[in-house]
Amino acid sequence: GNSVTQMEGPVTLSEEAFLTINCTYTATGYPSLFWYVQYPGEGLQLLLKATKADDKGSNKGFEATYRKETTSFHLEKGSVQVSDSAVYFCALSDNAGNNRKLIWGLGTSLAVNP
Amino acid sequence: DTAVSQTPKYLVTQMGNDKSIKCEQNLGHDTMYWYKQDSKKFLKIMFSYNNKELIINETVPNRFSPKSPDKAHLNLHINSLELGDSAVYFCASSQVGSLYGYTFGSGTRLTVV
């Protein structure tokens, strides 16, 4: 079945460091891919998405490219800030029939120190 | 205006009680969901409704019963609460399946004592 694998956290970085959070997936068909962010004490927010191969999603300085050949959707940011401290979730859509279910990774906690 | 609103935000109750959590979305979405997030941040889908019809019903104790009076509302009723039910419960909505992602509520932190 479909699945998402994220790198385990926690990830701890200093401000202005480069961030990569790895995400790989297993899926049949042509899923859409998502990154969600959950700030402390809040619900999840859609950070970015890509709906087909080679698409690049970007938002708030974060980027991820849908790579079908490596089945990956790694999240990157060139210079992190303390305010980026959150839990990041990779997810893919299961577009089979009416089963409108997102398949979620386990989440990666990021802590950015000043 | 809050797009997906849940009430209450916090709920502390004793074992054995029955409680409800309410969710409303004003986005005109056709599908709504309930998720449970445990202390390790793991997200587990519980239920999904599309236009008031139940389409996803994962392996959840039958003490949990969702109700969707209309496509803008999805409530969750829990009978005979147990300690293991303590978690954060999130409501979410989407349109056109999951192609464009979900909009989440801010969560209800349920603590059973």
PDB file of C-alpha atoms in Angstrom:
ATOM      1  CA  GLY A   1       0.000   0.000   0.000  1.00  0.00           C
ATOM      2  CA  ASN A   2       0.917   3.660  -0.086  1.00  0.00           C
ATOM      3  CA  SER A   3       3.308   4.950   2.549  1.00  0.00           C
ATOM      4  CA  VAL A   4       5.436   7.931   3.530  1.00  0.00           C
ATOM      5  CA  THR A   5       8.779   7.765   5.309  1.00  0.00           C
ATOM      6  CA  GLN A   6      10.271  10.839   6.939  1.00  0.00           C
ATOM      7  CA  MET A   7      13.606  11.261   8.621  1.00  0.00           C
ATOM      8  CA  GLU A   8      13.379  10.942  12.364  1.00  0.00           C
ATOM      9  CA  GLY A   9      13.851  13.928  14.554  1.00  0.00           C
ATOM     10  CA  PRO A  10      14.421  15.884  16.513  1.00  0.00           C
ATOM     11  CA  VAL A  11      16.496  18.093  14.267  1.00  0.00           C
ATOM     12  CA  THR A  12      18.336  20.892  16.049  1.00  0.00           C
ATOM     13  CA  LEU A  13      19.910  23.738  14.081  1.00  0.00           C
ATOM     14  CA  SER A  14      21.359  27.143  14.709  1.00  0.00           C
ATOM     15  CA  GLU A  15      19.697  30.184  13.198  1.00  0.00           C
ATOM     16  CA  GLU A  16      20.618  30.753   9.533  1.00  0.00           C
ATOM     17  CA  ALA A  17      21.642  27.116   9.027  1.00  0.00           C
ATOM     18  CA  PHE A  18      20.507  25.134   5.981  1.00  0.00           C
ATOM     19  CA  LEU A  19      17.629  22.737   6.528  1.00  0.00           C
ATOM     20  CA  THR A  20      16.808  19.483   4.787  1.00  0.00           C
ATOM     21  CA  ILE A  21      14.090  17.131   5.993  1.00  0.00           C
ATOM     22  CA  ASN A  22      13.971  13.974   3.908  1.00  0.00           C
ATOM     23  CA  CYS A  23      10.733  12.428   2.745  1.00  0.00           C
ATOM     24  CA  THR A  24      10.328   9.404   0.498  1.00  0.00           C
ATOM     25  CA  TYR A  25       7.141   7.718  -0.555  1.00  0.00           C
ATOM     26  CA  THR A  26       5.666   4.552  -1.997  1.00  0.00           C
ATOM     27  CA  ALA A  27       2.567   4.964  -4.114  1.00  0.00           C
ATOM     28  CA  THR A  28       0.696   3.613  -7.072  1.00  0.00           C
ATOM     29  CA  GLY A  29      -0.607   6.026  -9.639  1.00  0.00           C
ATOM     30  CA  TYR A  30       0.114   9.726  -9.465  1.00  0.00           C
ATOM     31  CA  PRO A  31      -0.352  11.054  -5.945  1.00  0.00           C
ATOM     32  CA  SER A  32      -0.089  14.663  -4.866  1.00  0.00           C
ATOM     33  CA  LEU A  33       2.532  15.436  -2.231  1.00  0.00           C
ATOM     34  CA  PHE A  34       2.321  17.846   0.678  1.00  0.00           C
ATOM     35  CA  TRP A  35       4.302  19.342   3.521  1.00  0.00           C
ATOM     36  CA  TYR A  36       2.386  20.491   6.566  1.00  0.00           C
ATOM     37  CA  VAL A  37       3.754  22.430   9.537  1.00  0.00           C
ATOM     38  CA  GLN A  38       2.474  22.322  13.112  1.00  0.00           C
ATOM     39  CA  TYR A  39       3.631  25.145  15.375  1.00  0.00           C
ATOM     40  CA  PRO A  40       3.523  24.502  19.143  1.00  0.00           C
ATOM     41  CA  GLY A  41      -0.034  24.362  20.458  1.00  0.00           C
ATOM     42  CA  GLU A  42      -1.602  24.811  17.024  1.00  0.00           C
ATOM     43  CA  GLY A  43      -3.225  22.763  14.299  1.00  0.00           C
ATOM     44  CA  LEU A  44      -1.505  21.698  11.108  1.00  0.00           C
ATOM     45  CA  GLN A  45      -1.119  24.194   8.273  1.00  0.00           C
ATOM     46  CA  LEU A  46      -0.421  23.406   4.656  1.00  0.00           C
ATOM     47  CA  LEU A  47       3.106  24.646   3.936  1.00  0.00           C
ATOM     48  CA  LEU A  48       3.462  23.643   0.291  1.00  0.00           C
ATOM     49  CA  LYS A  49       2.331  21.068  -2.220  1.00  0.00           C
ATOM     50  CA  ALA A  50       3.161  19.542  -5.603  1.00  0.00           C
ATOM     51  CA  THR A  51       0.660  17.726  -7.763  1.00  0.00           C
ATOM     52  CA  LYS A  52       2.835  16.170 -10.481  1.00  0.00           C
ATOM     53  CA  ALA A  53       6.366  15.015 -11.171  1.00  0.00           C
ATOM     54  CA  ASP A  54       9.044  17.749 -11.300  1.00  0.00           C
ATOM     55  CA  ASP A  55       6.703  20.309  -9.734  1.00  0.00           C
ATOM     56  CA  LYS A  56       8.360  22.490  -7.110  1.00  0.00           C
ATOM     57  CA  GLY A  57       6.265  23.701  -4.200  1.00  0.00           C
ATOM     58  CA  SER A  58       7.466  26.753  -2.304  1.00  0.00           C
ATOM     59  CA  ASN A  59       6.281  28.961   0.540  1.00  0.00           C
ATOM     60  CA  LYS A  60       7.884  31.100   3.270  1.00  0.00           C
ATOM     61  CA  GLY A  61      11.375  30.277   1.964  1.00  0.00           C
ATOM     62  CA  PHE A  62      10.735  26.513   2.058  1.00  0.00           C
ATOM     63  CA  GLU A  63      10.928  24.427  -1.114  1.00  0.00           C
ATOM     64  CA  ALA A  64      10.332  20.820  -2.111  1.00  0.00           C
ATOM     65  CA  THR A  65      10.510  19.165  -5.533  1.00  0.00           C
ATOM     66  CA  TYR A  66       8.407  16.169  -6.547  1.00  0.00           C
ATOM     67  CA  ARG A  67      10.979  13.634  -7.790  1.00  0.00           C
ATOM     68  CA  LYS A  68       9.301  10.608  -9.293  1.00  0.00           C
ATOM     69  CA  GLU A  69      12.570   8.894 -10.210  1.00  0.00           C
ATOM     70  CA  THR A  70      13.706   8.843  -6.587  1.00  0.00           C
ATOM     71  CA  THR A  71      10.175   8.874  -5.090  1.00  0.00           C
ATOM     72  CA  SER A  72      11.182  11.786  -2.882  1.00  0.00           C
ATOM     73  CA  PHE A  73       9.835  15.145  -1.756  1.00  0.00           C
ATOM     74  CA  HIS A  74      12.562  16.561   0.489  1.00  0.00           C
ATOM     75  CA  LEU A  75      11.889  19.832   2.303  1.00  0.00           C
ATOM     76  CA  GLU A  76      14.626  22.488   2.191  1.00  0.00           C
ATOM     77  CA  LYS A  77      15.195  25.991   3.462  1.00  0.00           C
ATOM     78  CA  GLY A  78      18.357  27.980   2.932  1.00  0.00           C
ATOM     79  CA  SER A  79      18.395  29.889   6.226  1.00  0.00           C
ATOM     80  CA  VAL A  80      16.187  28.854   9.120  1.00  0.00           C
ATOM     81  CA  GLN A  81      14.858  31.174  11.809  1.00  0.00           C
ATOM     82  CA  VAL A  82      13.868  30.540  15.404  1.00  0.00           C
ATOM     83  CA  SER A  83      10.254  30.997  14.310  1.00  0.00           C
ATOM     84  CA  ASP A  84      10.578  27.908  12.061  1.00  0.00           C
ATOM     85  CA  SER A  85      10.710  25.680  15.158  1.00  0.00           C
ATOM     86  CA  ALA A  86       7.791  23.298  14.647  1.00  0.00           C
ATOM     87  CA  VAL A  87       6.879  19.771  13.628  1.00  0.00           C
ATOM     88  CA  TYR A  88       6.891  19.115   9.881  1.00  0.00           C
ATOM     89  CA  PHE A  89       4.758  16.412   8.268  1.00  0.00           C
ATOM     90  CA  CYS A  90       5.123  14.980   4.784  1.00  0.00           C
ATOM     91  CA  ALA A  91       1.959  13.506   3.268  1.00  0.00           C
ATOM     92  CA  LEU A  92       0.633  12.083   0.033  1.00  0.00           C
ATOM     93  CA  SER A  93      -2.853  11.891  -1.314  1.00  0.00           C
ATOM     94  CA  ASP A  94      -4.490   8.589  -1.920  1.00  0.00           C
ATOM     95  CA  ASN A  95      -6.570   9.391  -4.970  1.00  0.00           C
ATOM     96  CA  ALA A  96      -8.008   5.881  -5.339  1.00  0.00           C
ATOM     97  CA  GLY A  97     -11.733   6.135  -5.916  1.00  0.00           C
ATOM     98  CA  ASN A  98     -13.501   8.083  -3.242  1.00  0.00           C
ATOM     99  CA  ASN A  99     -10.991   7.238  -0.561  1.00  0.00           C
ATOM    100  CA  ARG A 100      -9.899  10.801   0.061  1.00  0.00           C
ATOM    101  CA  LYS A 101      -7.311   9.966   2.632  1.00  0.00           C
ATOM    102  CA  LEU A 102      -3.949  11.567   3.128  1.00  0.00           C
ATOM    103  CA  ILE A 103      -1.144   9.181   4.039  1.00  0.00           C
ATOM    104  CA  TRP A 104       1.041  10.834   6.678  1.00  0.00           C
ATOM    105  CA  GLY A 105       4.647  10.585   7.705  1.00  0.00           C
ATOM    106  CA  LEU A 106       5.431  10.419  11.411  1.00  0.00           C
ATOM    107  CA  GLY A 107       6.510  14.051  11.602  1.00  0.00           C
ATOM    108  CA  THR A 108       9.938  15.605  12.149  1.00  0.00           C
ATOM    109  CA  SER A 109      10.455  18.001  15.021  1.00  0.00           C
ATOM    110  CA  LEU A 110      12.707  20.983  14.255  1.00  0.00           C
ATOM    111  CA  ALA A 111      14.218  23.194  16.929  1.00  0.00           C
ATOM    112  CA  VAL A 112      16.126  26.297  15.836  1.00  0.00           C
ATOM    113  CA  ASN A 113      18.384  27.943  18.400  1.00  0.00           C
ATOM    114  CA  PRO A 114      19.332  31.634  18.298  1.00  0.00           C
TER     115      PRO A 114
ATOM    116  CA  ASP B   1     -13.516  34.316  10.318  1.00  0.00           C
ATOM    117  CA  THR B   2     -12.026  30.988  11.368  1.00  0.00           C
ATOM    118  CA  ALA B   3     -12.141  28.527   8.459  1.00  0.00           C
ATOM    119  CA  VAL B   4     -12.383  25.336  10.551  1.00  0.00           C
ATOM    120  CA  SER B   5     -13.423  25.875  14.147  1.00  0.00           C
ATOM    121  CA  GLN B   6     -13.542  23.293  16.911  1.00  0.00           C
ATOM    122  CA  THR B   7     -15.016  23.531  20.368  1.00  0.00           C
ATOM    123  CA  PRO B   8     -13.993  23.169  23.059  1.00  0.00           C
ATOM    124  CA  LYS B   9     -10.257  23.833  22.828  1.00  0.00           C
ATOM    125  CA  TYR B  10      -9.587  22.028  26.089  1.00  0.00           C
ATOM    126  CA  LEU B  11     -11.596  19.285  27.720  1.00  0.00           C
ATOM    127  CA  VAL B  12     -10.754  17.662  31.055  1.00  0.00           C
ATOM    128  CA  THR B  13     -13.074  14.936  32.209  1.00  0.00           C
ATOM    129  CA  GLN B  14     -13.254  11.831  34.350  1.00  0.00           C
ATOM    130  CA  MET B  15     -13.119   8.258  33.158  1.00  0.00           C
ATOM    131  CA  GLY B  16     -16.493   6.863  32.244  1.00  0.00           C
ATOM    132  CA  ASN B  17     -18.006  10.184  31.211  1.00  0.00           C
ATOM    133  CA  ASP B  18     -19.512  10.949  27.805  1.00  0.00           C
ATOM    134  CA  LYS B  19     -18.351  14.029  25.921  1.00  0.00           C
ATOM    135  CA  SER B  20     -18.758  15.702  22.536  1.00  0.00           C
ATOM    136  CA  ILE B  21     -16.484  17.805  20.366  1.00  0.00           C
ATOM    137  CA  LYS B  22     -17.972  20.030  17.689  1.00  0.00           C
ATOM    138  CA  CYS B  23     -16.516  21.128  14.375  1.00  0.00           C
ATOM    139  CA  GLU B  24     -17.718  23.590  11.779  1.00  0.00           C
ATOM    140  CA  GLN B  25     -16.175  24.727   8.498  1.00  0.00           C
ATOM    141  CA  ASN B  26     -17.135  27.796   6.477  1.00  0.00           C
ATOM    142  CA  LEU B  27     -15.044  26.973   3.408  1.00  0.00           C
ATOM    143  CA  GLY B  28     -17.795  25.228   1.457  1.00  0.00           C
ATOM    144  CA  HIS B  29     -15.721  22.020   1.432  1.00  0.00           C
ATOM    145  CA  ASP B  30     -17.470  18.735   0.718  1.00  0.00           C
ATOM    146  CA  THR B  31     -15.412  16.466   2.973  1.00  0.00           C
ATOM    147  CA  MET B  32     -14.640  16.587   6.702  1.00  0.00           C
ATOM    148  CA  TYR B  33     -12.379  14.469   8.896  1.00  0.00           C
ATOM    149  CA  TRP B  34     -11.524  13.621  12.476  1.00  0.00           C
ATOM    150  CA  TYR B  35      -7.934  12.867  13.388  1.00  0.00           C
ATOM    151  CA  LYS B  36      -6.359  11.795  16.663  1.00  0.00           C
ATOM    152  CA  GLN B  37      -2.833  12.968  17.485  1.00  0.00           C
ATOM    153  CA  ASP B  38      -1.001  11.204  20.287  1.00  0.00           C
ATOM    154  CA  SER B  39       1.737  12.533  22.527  1.00  0.00           C
ATOM    155  CA  LYS B  40       4.392  11.566  19.957  1.00  0.00           C
ATOM    156  CA  LYS B  41       2.605  13.662  17.320  1.00  0.00           C
ATOM    157  CA  PHE B  42       1.485  10.600  15.369  1.00  0.00           C
ATOM    158  CA  LEU B  43      -1.619  11.402  13.303  1.00  0.00           C
ATOM    159  CA  LYS B  44      -4.304   8.775  12.935  1.00  0.00           C
ATOM    160  CA  ILE B  45      -7.393   9.271  10.822  1.00  0.00           C
ATOM    161  CA  MET B  46     -10.577   8.219  12.557  1.00  0.00           C
ATOM    162  CA  PHE B  47     -13.496   9.188  10.325  1.00  0.00           C
ATOM    163  CA  SER B  48     -14.319  11.041   7.164  1.00  0.00           C
ATOM    164  CA  TYR B  49     -17.639  12.305   5.827  1.00  0.00           C
ATOM    165  CA  ASN B  50     -18.434  13.479   2.328  1.00  0.00           C
ATOM    166  CA  ASN B  51     -21.654  15.468   2.020  1.00  0.00           C
ATOM    167  CA  LYS B  52     -22.971  13.888   5.242  1.00  0.00           C
ATOM    168  CA  GLU B  53     -22.089  10.355   4.120  1.00  0.00           C
ATOM    169  CA  LEU B  54     -19.534   8.334   6.085  1.00  0.00           C
ATOM    170  CA  ILE B  55     -16.721   7.328   3.697  1.00  0.00           C
ATOM    171  CA  ILE B  56     -13.840   6.475   6.028  1.00  0.00           C
ATOM    172  CA  ASN B  57     -14.291   4.594   9.269  1.00  0.00           C
ATOM    173  CA  GLU B  58     -10.952   3.364  10.532  1.00  0.00           C
ATOM    174  CA  THR B  59     -10.472   0.867  13.313  1.00  0.00           C
ATOM    175  CA  VAL B  60     -11.808   2.980  16.140  1.00  0.00           C
ATOM    176  CA  PRO B  61     -13.642   1.734  19.247  1.00  0.00           C
ATOM    177  CA  ASN B  62     -17.385   1.996  18.790  1.00  0.00           C
ATOM    178  CA  ARG B  63     -17.462   4.299  21.814  1.00  0.00           C
ATOM    179  CA  PHE B  64     -16.553   6.959  19.230  1.00  0.00           C
ATOM    180  CA  SER B  65     -19.472   8.060  17.077  1.00  0.00           C
ATOM    181  CA  PRO B  66     -19.302  10.826  14.488  1.00  0.00           C
ATOM    182  CA  LYS B  67     -22.353  12.761  13.391  1.00  0.00           C
ATOM    183  CA  SER B  68     -22.663  15.083  10.434  1.00  0.00           C
ATOM    184  CA  PRO B  69     -25.944  17.033  10.441  1.00  0.00           C
ATOM    185  CA  ASP B  70     -24.895  18.876   7.271  1.00  0.00           C
ATOM    186  CA  LYS B  71     -21.777  19.151   5.169  1.00  0.00           C
ATOM    187  CA  ALA B  72     -20.469  22.109   7.179  1.00  0.00           C
ATOM    188  CA  HIS B  73     -20.557  20.303  10.525  1.00  0.00           C
ATOM    189  CA  LEU B  74     -18.958  17.151  11.874  1.00  0.00           C
ATOM    190  CA  ASN B  75     -19.252  16.333  15.553  1.00  0.00           C
ATOM    191  CA  LEU B  76     -17.555  13.605  17.552  1.00  0.00           C
ATOM    192  CA  HIS B  77     -19.240  11.955  20.502  1.00  0.00           C
ATOM    193  CA  ILE B  78     -17.268   9.743  22.835  1.00  0.00           C
ATOM    194  CA  ASN B  79     -18.940   7.407  25.321  1.00  0.00           C
ATOM    195  CA  SER B  80     -17.416   5.892  28.448  1.00  0.00           C
ATOM    196  CA  LEU B  81     -14.147   7.789  28.203  1.00  0.00           C
ATOM    197  CA  GLU B  82     -10.931   5.931  29.023  1.00  0.00           C
ATOM    198  CA  LEU B  83      -7.479   7.148  30.012  1.00  0.00           C
ATOM    199  CA  GLY B  84      -6.130   6.084  26.614  1.00  0.00           C
ATOM    200  CA  ASP B  85      -8.491   8.495  24.880  1.00  0.00           C
ATOM    201  CA  SER B  86      -6.377  11.398  26.112  1.00  0.00           C
ATOM    202  CA  ALA B  87      -4.968  13.073  23.000  1.00  0.00           C
ATOM    203  CA  VAL B  88      -5.449  16.058  20.735  1.00  0.00           C
ATOM    204  CA  TYR B  89      -8.333  15.642  18.300  1.00  0.00           C
ATOM    205  CA  PHE B  90      -8.239  17.578  15.061  1.00  0.00           C
ATOM    206  CA  CYS B  91     -11.049  18.292  12.664  1.00  0.00           C
ATOM    207  CA  ALA B  92     -10.160  19.011   9.034  1.00  0.00           C
ATOM    208  CA  SER B  93     -11.923  19.676   5.751  1.00  0.00           C
ATOM    209  CA  SER B  94     -11.066  19.427   2.077  1.00  0.00           C
ATOM    210  CA  GLN B  95     -12.581  19.910  -1.367  1.00  0.00           C
ATOM    211  CA  VAL B  96     -12.230  17.712  -4.474  1.00  0.00           C
ATOM    212  CA  GLY B  97     -10.805  14.862  -2.469  1.00  0.00           C
ATOM    213  CA  SER B  98      -7.326  15.340  -1.084  1.00  0.00           C
ATOM    214  CA  LEU B  99      -5.782  16.758  -4.260  1.00  0.00           C
ATOM    215  CA  TYR B 100      -5.510  20.226  -2.736  1.00  0.00           C
ATOM    216  CA  GLY B 101      -4.814  19.278   0.847  1.00  0.00           C
ATOM    217  CA  TYR B 102      -6.692  19.804   4.050  1.00  0.00           C
ATOM    218  CA  THR B 103      -7.555  22.769   6.235  1.00  0.00           C
ATOM    219  CA  PHE B 104      -7.253  21.880   9.916  1.00  0.00           C
ATOM    220  CA  GLY B 105      -8.908  23.210  13.018  1.00  0.00           C
ATOM    221  CA  SER B 106      -6.752  24.219  15.965  1.00  0.00           C
ATOM    222  CA  GLY B 107      -7.471  21.039  17.882  1.00  0.00           C
ATOM    223  CA  THR B 108      -9.207  19.902  21.063  1.00  0.00           C
ATOM    224  CA  ARG B 109      -6.916  18.694  23.826  1.00  0.00           C
ATOM    225  CA  LEU B 110      -8.805  15.968  25.680  1.00  0.00           C
ATOM    226  CA  THR B 111      -7.492  14.861  29.056  1.00  0.00           C
ATOM    227  CA  VAL B 112      -9.163  11.957  30.801  1.00  0.00           C
ATOM    228  CA  VAL B 113      -8.381  11.654  34.510  1.00  0.00           C
TER     229      VAL B 113
END
